[in-house]
Amino acid sequence: MGWESWLISTFARALAYGTPLLLGTLGEIYAERSGVLNLGIEGMMIMGAYAAFVVTSKTGQPWLGVIVAAAVGGVFSLIHAFASITLKANQVVSGLALTMLGLGLAGVLGRSWVGLPLFTPLTRATVPGLSAIPIIGPGFFTRQCLLAYIAMLLVPIMWYILFHTRIGVTIRAVGEDPATADSLGVNVARVRYLCVVVGGIFAGIAGAYLSIYYRPAWTAGMTGGIGWIVIALTIFAFWNPVYGLVGSYFFAALYFLAYRMQMWVAPSILKAMPYVFAILILIFVSRGTLQKRMGAPAALTLPYTRGEE
Amino acid sequence: MMSGSMTDGTEMKTAASPSDCAIELRGIVKRFPGVVANDGINLKINRGEIHCLLGENGAGKTTLMRILYGLYQPDAGEILLTGVPTKIRSPKDALVHRIGMVHQHFRLVPTLTAAENIILGLDEGTGPFLNIRKVRAKINKIANAYGLAVDPQAKIWQLSVGQQQRVEIIKALYRDADILIMDEPTSVLTPQEVDQLFSTLRTLVDDGLTIIFITHKLDEVMEVSDRVTVLRKGKVVGTQLTSETDKPSLAKLMVGREVVFRVEKTPVHRGDKLLEVTELHALNDRGLPALRGMSFDLYEGEILGVAGVSGNGQKELAEVLTGLRHATRGRVMLAGKNVTNHSARKIAAAGVAHVPTERITMGTVPNMSIRENLVLKSYRYPPVSHGMFIDYRYAKQMAQQAMKEYQIIAPSDETAVKLLSGGNIQRLVLARELSGDPRLIVAAHPTYGLDVGATEQIRQILLQQRDRGAGILLISEDLEEVMTLSDRIMVMFQGGVMGIVDGAAAKIEEIGLMMAGEKQGVSASAQSTNAKVA
Ligand SMILES: Nc1ncnc2c1ncn2[C@@H]1O[C@H](COP(=O)(O)OP(=O)(O)O)[C@@H](O)[C@H]1O
Ligand SMILES: [Mg+2]
């Protein structure tokens, strides 16, 4: 049964590589739904990765690493929140700056950590019950990182909050029409800050996943453009967590398959993929009508000032 | 204050105001850079009345109501609610005092459902969770009580403008408003929807609500209000019982002089066919169909008015005709030549002038001077330019001539356009667009937001152009304007032509039905088929 094991390994790899994509996408969906485009995912992710690696190395506690990474991602995202919400700076510029800052900072700080092994990475777990399902079980629910299961579980929760609670109504209203939300007493800036920070926390956790589980070692630039793919996935997911899950795993599967075909596909093309995505995104965000047709939040990238409509 | 803590709210109300004055505004002043929008306004609104605020565009009506709703803070003056001086710092405060406002441009989030819009920002004591069934039940209860039928599950963008307005009213009532401010609510409605709105308002007043109704239309004042306050240039010029006044005296108060209601118009001299539009299709910004197979002709020397509730494809039609939007199907022939999907520059060169809706963002470059704005279309060609260079001396002459001819009032031709008033900007746009005697003029809302004097002038200019032999497509939401100026009237609904009627013989009821989507003559022919069957 060659195709079965082929399918199982594809699923397993899709989940493993798809998890940081999914985490990042979930966070970015919230930020963008509130009207803030954060191109700083890559920067927040690598800061999270660095923090998780250092904390785990020093304490031997990988979960402490995850928590610190989440905090670092959240705090780091405040730079973008402050610039784009309070100072009303151009979100593209501010987000790009955050990415460069994160990559640079983590590169410098992490120099002495390069090449050191990590003795206590996150461990694998198998979900009882679900793992018994043929193909799906061994594919998705066997010997994966606990974070992968948490990310999966977060999808329906994040979806429900966004589409079926007051919080979700408020977030979407702020991203679509901040003046209306404001006129009904919603604190637009606060909602946006919270959403950007949620995005930062998720990116930080995604970084931790990379540095203390996926490749438990520190190398500069180890996020390898995942942040850019996240931003593309956010668009392809139509800003919906459920499609975010589909997109993340699907992309990860494709990536894995392409990787397997390395004899035919030049590795440099694979490496270029995130950057091709980045360019496509920049084209997208600068094309107003295209955005509207995709159903982007109407106030995406637009700072809000009361009385200016 | 003391007694307030000892007694309940209703008792305090009666104690505080033996009279039935719900709101009193005293000496309200609000300045914006360059204008005093409200200049010492005193106004009393009685409980349970429909009080009209009447005034021209720019009189300060919206500003005053935004102050009452907490969106602006007054520079001076105070607000008394049932006799108690009250500070309203934000819309949230206004809601606490049970004041609701339906804005002229609706405050609805298009991608959310009606129900979601209605509960946005509310805290109903259920934490983050939504009991959507309870919300819907409450909405339906309000809707049934006041004839405000809407589907709570529908997304706002799927609703007609009239339905959206109902959502706005429900939104206020859902928050238990007992004072309802409506800012020019009828400007987006068909005549039939207006009737429906008025009957809703009367039911609300019967239930004890107080309604402030902003308008600049005299008919509406006479029809719906108990009392009327007239504003002019930021000041109150009079408050009267509606039953004790009439249209001419209100008009005189509003404008400050006698008003001629009809413009002088010579009989039409229709020339050759100028524009022939066949089966035109186009998409709107969201990629949804905006024009769905429009066909019509326009002749030289006539004004073809386009009536319709806003958002039925008028904007897209103007853009396709002027080369700013791609037609997905169909054909546009200008004087026998196919110009479908030609560029804006080519179409302009073929003699099409465009007076756009957005006169500031689309019609001018606000940071550039009057002179530069005036040559925006001709700067590429001699005599304004020679090769790469612009002859600024010539441009200056041309600009000064245009300023004199079109009465653009400004310190000099180098004044930045953003510093001009609306009327001057519109005259500038006309001066530029009409230079070189265009064959076709596409004018969208040419008098929107202008005062009476400027409006008259602009209308005269359009009539002169028509008499010169230009064909004019006049798009306007002001039905009165369409009916006074047009030789023929075309009614648009959902991107299609519902019918074209003769301007002189047009009846407002007929146009109203077409604006609501009924095809011309359908009811008549339906009757005749019925007769046959019988
Ligand atoms: N936010 C604002 N900033 C500057 N000027 C304003 C603003 N709002 C209104 N105005 C000016 O105040 C005046 C009154 O406007 P408005 O209250 O909207 O009049 P109305 O509702 O009677 O048409 C106008 O001259 C207008 O240009
Ligand atoms: Mg107004």
PDB file of N, CA and C in Angstrom, chain A residues 14 93 110 116 175 192 220 264 298:
ATOM      1  N   ALA A  14       2.580  18.027   6.228  1.00  0.00           N
ATOM      2  CA  ALA A  14       1.750  19.224   6.035  1.00  0.00           C
ATOM      3  C   ALA A  14       1.385  19.825   7.379  1.00  0.00           C
ATOM      4  N   VAL A  93       5.047  50.659   5.500  1.00  0.00           N
ATOM      5  CA  VAL A  93       6.404  51.047   5.891  1.00  0.00           C
ATOM      6  C   VAL A  93       6.705  50.567   7.306  1.00  0.00           C
ATOM      7  N   GLY A 110      21.585  36.751  18.653  1.00  0.00           N
ATOM      8  CA  GLY A 110      21.685  35.296  18.646  1.00  0.00           C
ATOM      9  C   GLY A 110      23.040  34.773  18.237  1.00  0.00           C
ATOM     10  N   LEU A 116      24.658  25.845  18.881  1.00  0.00           N
ATOM     11  CA  LEU A 116      24.470  25.130  20.144  1.00  0.00           C
ATOM     12  C   LEU A 116      23.253  24.219  20.046  1.00  0.00           C
ATOM     13  N   GLY A 175     -12.713  47.257  11.520  1.00  0.00           N
ATOM     14  CA  GLY A 175     -11.928  47.082  10.304  1.00  0.00           C
ATOM     15  C   GLY A 175     -12.652  47.517   9.050  1.00  0.00           C
ATOM     16  N   ARG A 192      -8.003  47.996  17.926  1.00  0.00           N
ATOM     17  CA  ARG A 192      -6.911  47.739  16.987  1.00  0.00           C
ATOM     18  C   ARG A 192      -5.638  47.324  17.711  1.00  0.00           C
ATOM     19  N   ALA A 220      20.608  32.269  12.351  1.00  0.00           N
ATOM     20  CA  ALA A 220      20.076  33.579  11.999  1.00  0.00           C
ATOM     21  C   ALA A 220      19.115  33.431  10.814  1.00  0.00           C
ATOM     22  N   TRP A 264      13.749  17.658  -9.635  1.00  0.00           N
ATOM     23  CA  TRP A 264      13.189  18.372 -10.801  1.00  0.00           C
ATOM     24  C   TRP A 264      13.035  19.866 -10.552  1.00  0.00           C
ATOM     25  N   ALA A 298     -12.649  46.906   4.642  1.00  0.00           N
ATOM     26  CA  ALA A 298     -12.632  48.137   3.861  1.00  0.00           C
ATOM     27  C   ALA A 298     -11.658  49.172   4.400  1.00  0.00           C
TER      28      ALA A 298
END
